[in-house]
Short mmCIF file of C-alpha atoms in Angstrom, two decimals:
data_model
loop_
_atom_site.label_atom_id
_atom_site.label_comp_id
_atom_site.label_asym_id
_atom_site.label_seq_id
_atom_site.Cartn_x
_atom_site.Cartn_y
_atom_site.Cartn_z
CA MET A 1 -20.81 1.16 1.76
CA GLN A 2 -22.17 3.36 5.91
CA THR A 3 -22.30 6.91 5.23
CA ASN A 4 -22.98 8.24 8.43
CA ILE A 5 -19.40 6.10 9.98
CA PRO A 6 -16.74 8.15 9.56
CA ALA A 7 -13.64 6.72 7.16
CA LEU A 8 -11.20 4.81 9.26
CA LEU A 9 -7.66 6.13 7.94
CA ILE A 10 -4.63 3.00 8.62
CA ILE A 11 -1.43 4.63 8.59
CA ASP A 12 1.59 2.97 8.12
CA MET A 13 0.91 -0.54 10.15
CA GLN A 14 3.56 -1.86 8.18
CA LYS A 15 5.70 -4.88 8.93
CA GLY A 16 8.69 -2.16 9.76
CA MET A 17 6.68 -1.18 12.88
CA ALA A 18 6.61 -4.41 14.22
CA THR A 19 10.62 -4.96 14.45
CA GLN A 20 12.20 -4.37 17.87
CA ALA A 21 14.34 -2.48 15.87
CA ALA A 22 11.98 0.03 15.07
CA GLY A 23 12.49 0.80 19.01
CA ALA A 24 10.47 1.30 22.29
CA ARG A 25 6.98 2.36 21.95
CA ASN A 26 4.19 2.80 24.42
CA ASN A 27 0.61 1.02 23.62
CA PRO A 28 1.39 -2.67 23.01
CA GLU A 29 -2.37 -3.45 22.25
CA ALA A 30 -2.43 -0.95 19.85
CA GLU A 31 -2.38 -3.38 16.65
CA HIS A 32 -5.36 -5.05 18.01
CA ASN A 33 -7.54 -2.38 18.87
CA ILE A 34 -7.12 -1.28 15.04
CA ALA A 35 -7.85 -4.59 14.40
CA ARG A 36 -10.94 -4.02 16.40
CA LEU A 37 -11.84 -1.36 14.88
CA LEU A 38 -11.15 -2.56 11.10
CA GLN A 39 -13.59 -5.40 11.70
CA ALA A 40 -15.95 -3.04 13.06
CA TRP A 41 -15.75 -0.99 9.73
CA ARG A 42 -15.47 -4.41 7.64
CA ARG A 43 -18.79 -6.05 9.84
CA VAL A 44 -20.96 -2.68 8.34
CA ALA A 45 -18.72 -2.01 5.25
CA ALA A 46 -17.85 1.81 5.86
CA PRO A 47 -14.81 2.92 4.05
CA VAL A 48 -11.56 2.10 5.18
CA VAL A 49 -8.12 3.52 3.91
CA HIS A 50 -4.88 1.75 4.15
CA VAL A 51 -1.60 4.14 3.78
CA ARG A 52 1.31 2.64 3.16
CA HIS A 53 4.95 4.53 3.56
CA ILE A 54 7.25 4.09 0.78
CA SER A 55 10.71 4.98 1.54
CA ARG A 56 12.91 7.48 -0.30
CA THR A 57 16.20 6.45 1.60
CA PRO A 58 17.80 3.25 0.39
CA GLY A 59 18.39 0.35 2.81
CA SER A 60 15.16 1.44 4.88
CA PRO A 61 12.77 -1.25 6.51
CA PHE A 62 10.07 0.28 3.97
CA TRP A 63 12.99 1.02 0.74
CA PRO A 64 10.71 -0.87 -2.02
CA GLY A 65 10.75 -5.12 -1.80
CA GLN A 66 11.98 -4.80 1.45
CA ALA A 67 9.79 -7.12 4.24
CA GLY A 68 9.31 -4.05 6.66
CA VAL A 69 7.29 -2.15 3.50
CA GLU A 70 4.89 -4.88 3.60
CA PHE A 71 1.27 -4.38 5.72
CA GLN A 72 0.82 -6.48 9.04
CA GLU A 73 -0.86 -9.45 8.52
CA SER A 74 -4.03 -8.52 11.08
CA LEU A 75 -4.26 -5.51 9.25
CA MET A 76 -4.11 -7.02 5.33
CA PRO A 77 -6.22 -5.16 3.45
CA LEU A 78 -9.23 -6.41 1.02
CA PRO A 79 -9.57 -5.87 -2.62
CA SER A 80 -12.62 -3.63 -1.78
CA GLU A 81 -10.65 -1.98 0.88
CA HIS A 82 -8.58 1.57 -1.03
CA VAL A 83 -4.65 1.68 -0.34
CA LEU A 84 -2.66 4.41 -1.07
CA GLU A 85 1.40 4.79 -0.52
CA LYS A 86 2.82 8.12 0.56
CA ASN A 87 6.40 8.84 0.58
CA VAL A 88 6.09 11.97 3.55
CA PRO A 89 5.01 11.65 7.03
CA ASP A 90 1.26 13.43 5.73
CA ALA A 91 -0.62 11.02 3.91
CA PHE A 92 -2.57 13.30 2.08
CA ILE A 93 0.49 14.93 0.28
CA HIS A 94 0.77 13.98 -3.07
CA SER A 95 -1.25 10.49 -2.82
CA GLY A 96 -4.46 11.30 -4.04
CA LEU A 97 -6.53 10.96 -0.66
CA GLU A 98 -8.17 14.52 -0.63
CA ARG A 99 -9.71 14.21 -3.56
CA TRP A 100 -10.78 9.64 -2.57
CA LEU A 101 -12.88 11.48 0.02
CA ARG A 102 -14.32 14.31 -1.47
CA VAL A 103 -15.39 12.23 -4.45
CA ARG A 104 -16.77 9.81 -2.67
CA ASP A 105 -18.99 13.08 -0.45
CA ILE A 106 -16.50 12.09 2.94
CA SER A 107 -16.12 14.62 5.23
CA ARG A 108 -15.19 12.38 8.67
CA LEU A 109 -12.30 10.50 8.97
CA VAL A 110 -11.13 8.07 12.32
CA ILE A 111 -6.93 7.69 12.40
CA VAL A 112 -5.17 4.88 13.80
CA GLY A 113 -1.91 3.84 13.48
CA VAL A 114 1.83 4.34 13.49
CA SER A 115 3.92 6.74 14.67
CA THR A 116 1.54 9.39 16.61
CA ASN A 117 3.81 12.34 17.18
CA ASN A 118 5.33 11.77 12.96
CA SER A 119 2.67 9.96 10.61
CA VAL A 120 -0.81 10.99 12.54
CA GLU A 121 0.13 14.04 13.16
CA ALA A 122 0.75 15.42 10.37
CA SER A 123 -1.57 13.11 8.62
CA ALA A 124 -4.34 14.57 11.28
CA ARG A 125 -3.74 18.92 10.87
CA THR A 126 -4.02 18.58 7.66
CA ALA A 127 -7.13 16.90 7.29
CA GLY A 128 -8.79 19.11 10.61
CA ASN A 129 -7.25 22.20 8.12
CA LEU A 130 -8.92 20.94 5.30
CA GLY A 131 -11.66 20.80 7.15
CA PHE A 132 -12.45 17.00 7.47
CA GLU A 133 -14.19 16.64 11.22
CA THR A 134 -11.13 14.29 11.93
CA GLN A 135 -11.01 11.98 15.11
CA VAL A 136 -7.41 10.46 16.50
CA VAL A 137 -7.86 7.29 18.54
CA ALA A 138 -5.17 7.34 21.30
CA ASP A 139 -5.39 3.54 22.15
CA ALA A 140 -4.88 3.03 17.69
CA THR A 141 -2.18 4.97 17.25
CA PHE A 142 1.44 4.59 19.39
CA ALA A 143 4.84 6.01 19.42
CA PHE A 144 8.43 4.64 19.87
CA ALA A 145 10.95 6.91 22.36
CA GLN A 146 12.30 10.30 21.26
CA THR A 147 15.56 12.73 22.45
CA ASP A 148 13.93 15.90 22.28
CA TYR A 149 15.51 18.84 21.66
CA ALA A 150 16.96 19.86 24.83
CA GLY A 151 18.63 16.31 24.88
CA VAL A 152 16.24 14.80 27.37
CA HIS A 153 15.54 11.57 26.26
CA ARG A 154 11.89 11.02 26.33
CA HIS A 155 9.02 7.97 27.03
CA PRO A 156 7.38 6.96 23.78
CA ALA A 157 3.94 7.18 26.16
CA GLU A 158 5.67 11.51 27.31
CA VAL A 159 5.90 11.30 23.17
CA HIS A 160 2.41 10.41 22.63
CA ALA A 161 0.47 12.46 24.91
CA MET A 162 2.36 14.97 23.51
CA ALA A 163 1.56 14.68 20.56
CA LEU A 164 -1.75 13.52 21.59
CA ALA A 165 -2.13 16.97 22.80
CA ASN A 166 -0.49 18.38 20.07
CA LEU A 167 -3.84 17.78 17.74
CA ALA A 168 -7.42 17.66 20.15
CA GLY A 169 -9.32 20.87 19.88
CA GLU A 170 -7.46 22.93 17.33
CA TYR A 171 -7.14 19.55 14.42
CA ALA A 172 -8.88 16.92 15.99
CA SER A 173 -10.92 15.31 18.81
CA ILE A 174 -9.40 12.63 20.50
CA THR A 175 -10.76 9.20 21.29
CA ASP A 176 -10.28 5.38 21.94
CA VAL A 177 -11.82 2.61 20.55
CA GLN A 178 -14.80 1.58 22.60
CA ASP A 179 -16.48 5.02 22.52
CA LEU A 180 -16.28 4.44 18.78
CA LEU A 181 -17.74 1.29 18.97
CA ASP A 182 -20.19 2.16 21.06
CA ARG A 183 -20.95 5.99 19.71
CA PHE A 184 -21.39 4.40 15.84
CA ALA A 185 -23.24 1.53 17.43
CA VAL A 186 -20.67 -0.55 15.22
CA ARG A 187 -19.33 -4.40 17.03
CA SER A 188 -16.11 -5.70 17.60
CA ASP A 189 -15.97 -9.41 17.88
CA GLY A 190 -12.39 -9.17 19.31
#
């Protein structure tokens, strides 16, 4: 396992996030970009963590036994990769993630997945607060349209940009796929 490359944390890339019912979103290339990073991390045997949301709300696409709870085919975990389940947006809460990382002396994280303003933001804030050197990959995350507190409909790109702005500097650095591939000298065939 490569120790000079941060752990890749892939959040909630489940089938339920890829349906039209999930709503309007930005970054249509996010899954492809996540797959590029995943291939690169696998090529050098760097640590990968797959996070799956298991809903506590009956009828949710992420309720156990629903097709939406399963990982997307192109991002399916390998047996050697760590999989954890969460019931709230933050991947660190009641999941054992912090302990898993600390036992392996992993202090740096690259976070990708969905949604930028929910599970990605919540997890990145906690990671930063816990002292992990955290990077969020702007073109490997995405958000859905939202109506703000004042009742104004916000385009997914606006929601995404604001979430990244909330994280930048204090909790995480914001980067993109190509920068990571170049910086860590890992190759992607995607």
